[in-house]
Short mmCIF file of C-alpha atoms and ligand atoms in Angstrom, two decimals:
data_model
loop_
_atom_site.label_atom_id
_atom_site.label_comp_id
_atom_site.label_asym_id
_atom_site.label_seq_id
_atom_site.Cartn_x
_atom_site.Cartn_y
_atom_site.Cartn_z
CA MET A 106 0.00 0.00 0.00
CA GLN A 107 1.23 3.52 -0.82
CA SER A 108 1.95 5.45 2.38
CA SER A 109 -0.32 8.26 1.17
CA THR A 110 -3.37 6.02 0.70
CA ILE A 111 -5.84 6.51 3.52
CA LYS A 112 -8.32 3.70 3.47
CA HIS A 113 -9.47 4.21 7.02
CA LEU A 114 -9.26 7.20 9.34
CA ALA A 115 -10.38 6.86 12.96
CA ILE A 116 -11.07 9.64 15.44
CA ILE A 117 -11.46 9.66 19.21
CA MET A 118 -13.44 12.85 19.77
CA ASP A 119 -12.56 14.19 23.19
CA GLY A 120 -12.90 17.50 24.98
CA ASN A 121 -16.55 18.50 24.48
CA GLY A 122 -17.04 19.03 28.23
CA ARG A 123 -13.87 21.12 28.64
CA TRP A 124 -14.78 23.19 25.56
CA ALA A 125 -18.12 24.07 27.18
CA LYS A 126 -16.60 24.69 30.62
CA GLU A 127 -14.06 27.13 29.18
CA ARG A 128 -17.01 29.16 27.87
CA GLY A 129 -19.14 28.90 30.99
CA LEU A 130 -21.63 26.72 29.11
CA LYS A 131 -23.32 23.42 29.99
CA ARG A 132 -21.48 20.25 28.93
CA THR A 133 -24.38 19.44 26.63
CA LYS A 134 -23.57 22.52 24.53
CA GLY A 135 -20.10 21.04 23.97
CA HIS A 136 -21.71 17.85 22.66
CA GLU A 137 -23.99 19.85 20.36
CA VAL A 138 -21.10 21.76 18.82
CA GLY A 139 -19.16 18.47 18.74
CA ALA A 140 -21.92 16.97 16.58
CA GLU A 141 -21.52 19.84 14.11
CA ALA A 142 -17.79 19.08 13.98
CA ILE A 143 -18.59 15.44 13.08
CA ARG A 144 -20.70 16.65 10.15
CA ASP A 145 -18.03 19.10 8.95
CA ILE A 146 -15.15 16.62 9.19
CA THR A 147 -17.25 13.92 7.49
CA THR A 148 -18.16 16.10 4.51
CA TYR A 149 -14.52 17.15 4.23
CA CYS A 150 -13.44 13.49 4.17
CA ALA A 151 -16.08 12.74 1.50
CA ALA A 152 -14.69 15.51 -0.69
CA HIS A 153 -11.12 14.39 -0.11
CA LYS A 154 -11.44 11.38 -2.45
CA THR A 155 -8.49 9.37 -1.07
CA ILE A 156 -10.27 8.52 2.21
CA GLU A 157 -12.61 5.52 2.01
CA THR A 158 -13.84 5.23 5.58
CA ALA A 159 -13.93 7.52 8.61
CA THR A 160 -14.85 6.03 11.98
CA PHE A 161 -15.84 8.26 14.90
CA TYR A 162 -15.98 7.13 18.55
CA ALA A 163 -19.34 8.60 19.48
CA PHE A 164 -20.36 6.51 22.51
CA SER A 165 -18.21 3.97 24.32
CA THR A 166 -19.38 1.09 26.49
CA GLU A 167 -17.91 3.09 29.40
CA ASN A 168 -19.97 6.22 28.61
CA TRP A 169 -23.01 4.69 30.42
CA LYS A 170 -21.20 5.65 33.65
CA ARG A 171 -21.92 9.34 32.96
CA PRO A 172 -24.79 11.10 34.74
CA LYS A 173 -28.17 9.81 33.52
CA LEU A 174 -29.19 13.20 32.14
CA GLU A 175 -26.02 13.48 30.05
CA VAL A 176 -26.50 9.95 28.66
CA GLU A 177 -30.12 10.79 27.79
CA PHE A 178 -28.99 13.98 26.10
CA LEU A 179 -26.40 12.10 24.02
CA MET A 180 -29.07 9.60 22.88
CA LYS A 181 -31.44 12.40 21.85
CA LEU A 182 -28.61 14.25 20.13
CA LEU A 183 -27.71 11.13 18.13
CA ASP A 184 -31.32 10.71 17.05
CA ARG A 185 -31.58 14.39 16.05
CA TYR A 186 -28.23 14.19 14.26
CA LEU A 187 -29.22 11.22 12.10
CA LYS A 188 -32.58 12.78 11.27
CA LYS A 189 -31.14 16.17 10.36
CA GLU A 190 -28.02 14.94 8.56
CA LEU A 191 -29.77 12.40 6.31
CA LYS A 192 -29.83 15.22 3.78
CA THR A 193 -26.06 15.68 4.18
CA TYR A 194 -25.44 11.94 3.72
CA GLN A 195 -27.45 11.92 0.51
CA GLU A 196 -26.13 15.21 -0.91
CA HIS A 197 -22.50 14.25 -0.28
CA ASN A 198 -22.95 10.61 -1.30
CA ILE A 199 -21.93 9.34 2.16
CA ARG A 200 -22.83 5.90 3.43
CA PHE A 201 -23.61 5.65 7.15
CA GLN A 202 -22.88 2.57 9.22
CA ALA A 203 -22.95 1.87 12.95
CA ILE A 204 -20.73 -0.46 14.95
CA GLY A 205 -21.25 -1.45 18.58
CA ASN A 206 -24.07 -2.97 20.56
CA ILE A 207 -26.98 -0.74 19.63
CA GLY A 208 -29.41 -3.30 21.09
CA ALA A 209 -29.00 -1.41 24.38
CA PHE A 210 -30.57 1.74 22.85
CA SER A 211 -34.29 2.56 22.68
CA LYS A 212 -36.25 0.81 19.93
CA ALA A 213 -36.89 4.16 18.22
CA LEU A 214 -33.20 5.02 18.14
CA GLN A 215 -32.29 1.54 16.87
CA LEU A 216 -34.82 2.03 14.09
CA ARG A 217 -33.38 5.44 13.21
CA ILE A 218 -29.87 3.91 13.02
CA ARG A 219 -30.98 0.95 10.85
CA ASP A 220 -33.09 3.21 8.60
CA THR A 221 -30.18 5.60 8.05
CA GLU A 222 -27.91 2.68 7.20
CA TYR A 223 -30.48 1.36 4.75
CA LEU A 224 -31.22 4.68 3.07
CA THR A 225 -27.54 5.48 2.54
CA ARG A 226 -26.38 1.95 1.65
CA ASN A 227 -25.58 2.73 -2.00
CA ASN A 228 -23.63 5.94 -1.35
CA LYS A 229 -20.06 5.74 -2.54
CA SER A 230 -17.88 8.75 -1.77
CA LEU A 231 -17.19 7.84 1.88
CA THR A 232 -18.37 5.42 4.54
CA GLN A 233 -18.91 7.19 7.84
CA ILE A 234 -18.96 4.76 10.76
CA LEU A 235 -20.23 5.85 14.15
CA ALA A 236 -19.03 3.65 17.00
CA LEU A 237 -22.07 3.47 19.31
CA ASN A 238 -22.00 1.61 22.61
CA TYR A 239 -18.76 0.26 21.21
CA GLY A 240 -15.80 -1.41 22.91
CA GLY A 241 -12.83 -2.95 21.13
CA ARG A 242 -12.51 -5.92 23.52
CA ALA A 243 -16.23 -6.67 23.21
CA GLU A 244 -15.93 -6.60 19.41
CA ILE A 245 -13.04 -9.09 19.41
CA THR A 246 -14.74 -11.34 22.00
CA SER A 247 -17.93 -11.42 19.99
CA ALA A 248 -16.00 -12.26 16.80
CA VAL A 249 -14.31 -15.20 18.53
CA ASN A 250 -17.62 -16.44 19.98
CA GLN A 251 -19.18 -16.26 16.52
CA LEU A 252 -16.34 -18.41 15.14
CA ILE A 253 -16.81 -20.94 17.95
CA GLN A 254 -20.53 -21.10 17.15
CA GLU A 255 -19.64 -21.76 13.52
CA GLY A 256 -17.75 -24.83 14.78
CA LYS A 257 -14.16 -23.58 14.56
CA THR A 258 -11.74 -25.07 17.06
CA LYS A 259 -8.74 -23.11 15.81
CA VAL A 260 -8.87 -19.59 14.37
CA THR A 261 -6.56 -17.52 12.17
CA GLU A 262 -6.01 -13.76 12.20
CA ASP A 263 -7.96 -13.56 8.95
CA ASP A 264 -10.88 -15.44 10.56
CA ILE A 265 -11.02 -12.85 13.34
CA SER A 266 -10.60 -9.86 10.98
CA GLU A 267 -13.46 -11.14 8.85
CA SER A 268 -15.74 -11.73 11.84
CA LEU A 269 -15.33 -8.26 13.34
CA GLN A 270 -18.24 -5.87 13.04
CA THR A 271 -16.08 -3.10 11.61
CA PRO A 272 -15.77 -3.22 7.82
CA TYR A 273 -12.47 -2.30 6.11
CA SER A 274 -10.70 -3.16 9.31
CA ASP A 275 -7.14 -1.78 9.18
CA ILE A 276 -6.80 1.82 10.37
CA ASP A 277 -4.20 4.07 8.72
CA ILE A 278 -4.56 7.14 10.95
CA LEU A 279 -5.89 7.52 14.48
CA ILE A 280 -6.51 11.04 15.76
CA ARG A 281 -7.37 11.84 19.38
CA THR A 282 -8.25 15.38 20.35
CA SER A 283 -7.96 17.28 23.64
CA GLY A 284 -4.42 16.28 24.64
CA GLU A 285 -5.31 12.84 26.03
CA GLU A 286 -3.06 10.06 24.74
CA ARG A 287 -4.98 6.84 25.25
CA ILE A 288 -6.78 4.30 23.02
CA SER A 289 -9.71 3.88 25.45
CA ASN A 290 -10.77 0.47 24.10
CA PHE A 291 -11.27 1.79 20.54
CA LEU A 292 -10.72 -0.50 17.53
CA LEU A 293 -8.01 -2.49 19.33
CA TRP A 294 -7.57 -5.09 16.59
CA GLN A 295 -7.73 -2.63 13.71
CA LEU A 296 -5.18 -0.15 15.10
CA SER A 297 -2.22 -2.57 14.89
CA TYR A 298 -0.33 -0.57 12.26
CA ALA A 299 -2.01 2.83 12.55
CA GLU A 300 -0.13 6.11 12.75
CA PHE A 301 -1.23 8.05 15.85
CA TYR A 302 -1.82 11.80 15.99
CA PHE A 303 -2.61 13.53 19.27
CA THR A 304 -3.70 17.14 19.24
CA GLN A 305 -4.41 19.58 22.07
CA THR A 306 -7.42 20.92 20.15
CA LEU A 307 -10.74 20.22 21.88
CA TRP A 308 -13.12 18.29 19.58
CA PRO A 309 -15.67 21.11 18.97
CA ASP A 310 -12.74 23.28 17.73
CA PHE A 311 -11.28 20.60 15.43
CA THR A 312 -11.43 21.80 11.84
CA ALA A 313 -10.92 20.45 8.33
CA LYS A 314 -7.83 22.69 8.17
CA GLU A 315 -6.21 20.83 11.07
CA LEU A 316 -7.21 17.49 9.57
CA ASP A 317 -5.61 18.58 6.31
CA THR A 318 -2.32 19.30 8.13
CA ILE A 319 -2.46 15.82 9.70
CA LEU A 320 -3.16 14.19 6.33
CA ALA A 321 -0.24 16.09 4.77
CA SER A 322 2.05 14.94 7.60
CA PHE A 323 0.85 11.34 7.15
CA THR A 324 2.00 11.34 3.55
CA GLN A 325 5.52 12.21 4.85
CA ARG A 326 5.64 9.32 7.33
CA HIS A 327 7.38 6.17 6.16
CA ARG A 328 5.28 3.22 7.24
CA ARG A 329 7.34 0.07 7.50
CA PHE A 330 4.68 -2.38 8.75
CA GLY A 331 7.38 -4.09 10.79
CA GLY A 332 9.85 -4.26 7.89
CA LEU A 333 12.85 -2.01 7.21
C1 FPP B 460 -16.00 13.37 24.66
O1 FPP B 460 -16.10 14.63 25.27
C2 FPP B 460 -17.06 13.12 23.74
C3 FPP B 460 -17.91 12.08 23.69
C4 FPP B 460 -18.79 11.61 24.77
C5 FPP B 460 -18.01 11.37 22.42
C6 FPP B 460 -18.34 12.24 21.23
C7 FPP B 460 -19.71 12.76 21.26
C8 FPP B 460 -20.10 13.80 20.50
C9 FPP B 460 -19.21 14.50 19.55
C10 FPP B 460 -21.51 14.25 20.67
C11 FPP B 460 -22.35 14.10 19.47
C12 FPP B 460 -22.34 12.76 18.86
C13 FPP B 460 -23.21 12.37 17.91
C14 FPP B 460 -22.96 11.15 17.13
C15 FPP B 460 -24.42 13.13 17.59
P1 FPP B 460 -16.11 14.64 26.84
O2 FPP B 460 -17.51 14.87 27.29
O3 FPP B 460 -15.45 13.40 27.37
O4 FPP B 460 -15.21 15.90 27.12
P2 FPP B 460 -14.33 16.17 28.41
O5 FPP B 460 -13.27 15.10 28.47
O6 FPP B 460 -13.76 17.53 28.16
O7 FPP B 460 -15.27 16.13 29.59
#
């Protein structure tokens, strides 16, 4: 693979709460502006042509530990986002897919997610994946259990890769905003050879211009995939 090819970009969006706090606003406002940043970065990726898939960590399995009101707000925001941005998906030819255990969400939200996937299934310029109630260990465990159910007694790396929920599994670039430098149980299998970029920018302030700088820097990195 050419080092400048970006099949899969992954982003850990962090810093919504701090962004709001710095402005004396409620944390929920940070999430709202964060949702707008998802839309802007997604449409930029769709226009970029060399990016095939962009995966955003929108709700982790650990996020249930947040105050009930904040969790409820995030669920409503997701529903509003998918409803409002259907137009964006269609206009920019973006396919939407979800990964994670969405069975834990309300029936109405599950329906919204499945409907959006269905309505955008033929779009070709970019696949946007939202990781929702997602955990990397859970994804790997479920892949292995599926293989056991299929009767396998020995599995290969390819077997696991093919049984994961995430399509186009290998990540080229992982970005995490807000100065934190952790993986937080995101795409553990798929990040094996990813290049990592950590930025101090809080997610609601993250722009296409900064992404462009990261993409330009990625093309300069020499990826050896364990070789010389
Ligand atoms: C982290 O900020 C952010 C998340 C909980 C995940 C990303 C969520 C959004 C961008 C909200 C909108 C999502 C959709 C799909 C509509 P934080 O609250 O952990 O920030 P902090 O570390 O500064 O408190």
